[in-house]
């Protein structure tokens, strides 16, 4: 928001290093300007830290993005794993066929 953007340089707001563990445990009042801003050297660095942190979250499943259906599928049962293996095997056959047709 414009107000938040203008207040980032004010004496009231603090800037702290972008550490995900601190970010997720910081409470924010909803009636005042954000008191703390977490700063990363780059968006890529912030993204890397969030991805590393997310990998540590315990969960009994794996998520997989399916580009054909443009959806996220859960790999949480043996049948899901078998379907994914078959799909990958078919993709590999298509790729192998394409490579074999290439002329050097």
Coordinates of C-alpha atoms in Angstrom, one line a residue:
X1 CA 0.0 0.0 0.0
X2 CA 1.1 3.6 -0.5
X3 CA 1.0 4.3 3.2
X4 CA 3.2 1.3 3.9
X5 CA 5.6 2.2 1.2
X6 CA 5.9 5.8 2.5
X7 CA 6.4 4.6 6.1
X8 CA 9.3 2.1 5.3
X9 CA 11.8 4.9 5.7
X10 CA 10.2 6.3 8.9
X11 CA 11.9 6.2 12.3
X12 CA 8.9 4.1 13.6
X13 CA 9.6 1.1 11.3
X14 CA 12.5 -1.2 11.8
X15 CA 14.3 -3.1 9.1
X16 CA 15.6 -6.6 9.9
X17 CA 17.4 -9.3 7.8
X18 CA 15.1 -11.6 5.8
X19 CA 15.0 -14.7 8.1
X20 CA 11.9 -16.8 7.4
X21 CA 11.7 -18.2 11.0
X22 CA 11.5 -14.6 12.3
X23 CA 9.1 -13.5 9.7
X24 CA 6.6 -16.3 10.4
X25 CA 6.6 -15.7 14.1
X26 CA 6.3 -11.9 14.0
X27 CA 2.9 -10.6 14.9
X28 CA 1.6 -7.5 13.2
X29 CA -1.1 -5.1 14.5
X30 CA -3.8 -4.5 11.9
X31 CA -4.6 -1.0 13.0
X32 CA -1.1 0.6 12.7
X33 CA 1.6 0.9 10.1
X34 CA 3.7 -2.2 9.8
X35 CA 6.5 -1.9 12.4
X36 CA 9.0 -4.3 10.9
X37 CA 10.2 -4.8 7.4
X38 CA 12.3 -7.9 6.5
X39 CA 14.9 -7.1 3.9
X40 CA 16.7 -9.4 1.5
X41 CA 19.6 -8.6 -0.8
X42 CA 17.5 -9.8 -3.7
X43 CA 14.2 -11.4 -4.6
X44 CA 16.1 -14.6 -5.6
X45 CA 17.7 -14.7 -2.2
X46 CA 14.3 -14.3 -0.4
X47 CA 12.8 -17.0 -2.6
X48 CA 15.7 -19.4 -1.9
X49 CA 15.3 -18.9 1.9
X50 CA 11.5 -19.5 1.7
X51 CA 12.0 -22.6 -0.4
X52 CA 14.6 -24.0 2.1
X53 CA 12.3 -23.2 5.0
X54 CA 9.3 -24.8 3.3
X55 CA 11.3 -28.1 2.7
X56 CA 11.6 -28.5 6.5
X57 CA 7.8 -28.5 7.1
X58 CA 6.8 -32.0 8.0
X59 CA 4.1 -33.3 5.7
X60 CA 2.9 -36.9 4.9
X61 CA 2.7 -36.2 1.1
X62 CA 4.6 -34.8 -1.8
X63 CA 3.1 -32.2 -4.2
X64 CA 3.7 -32.3 -7.9
X65 CA 2.7 -29.7 -10.5
X66 CA 1.0 -31.2 -13.6
X67 CA 1.6 -28.8 -16.5
X68 CA -1.0 -30.6 -18.7
X69 CA -3.8 -30.1 -16.2
X70 CA -2.3 -26.9 -14.7
X71 CA -3.0 -28.3 -11.3
X72 CA -1.1 -29.5 -8.2
X73 CA -1.5 -33.2 -7.5
X74 CA -0.8 -34.9 -4.2
X75 CA 1.6 -37.9 -4.3
X76 CA 0.3 -39.5 -1.1
X77 CA -0.6 -43.0 -2.1
X78 CA 1.2 -45.8 -3.9
X79 CA -1.3 -45.6 -6.8
X80 CA -0.3 -41.9 -7.3
X81 CA 3.4 -42.9 -7.4
X82 CA 2.7 -45.7 -10.0
X83 CA 0.7 -43.3 -12.2
X84 CA 3.5 -40.7 -12.1
X85 CA 6.1 -43.4 -12.9
X86 CA 4.0 -44.5 -15.9
X87 CA 3.5 -40.9 -17.1
X88 CA 7.2 -40.3 -16.8
X89 CA 8.0 -43.5 -18.7
X90 CA 5.7 -42.4 -21.5
X91 CA 7.4 -39.0 -21.7
X92 CA 10.8 -40.8 -21.8
X93 CA 9.6 -43.0 -24.7
X94 CA 8.5 -39.9 -26.6
X95 CA 11.8 -38.1 -26.0
X96 CA 13.8 -41.3 -27.0
X97 CA 11.8 -41.5 -30.2
X98 CA 12.5 -37.8 -31.0
X99 CA 16.3 -38.3 -30.3
X100 CA 16.4 -41.3 -32.5
X101 CA 14.9 -39.3 -35.4
X102 CA 17.5 -36.5 -35.2
X103 CA 20.1 -36.5 -37.8
X104 CA 23.6 -35.5 -36.8

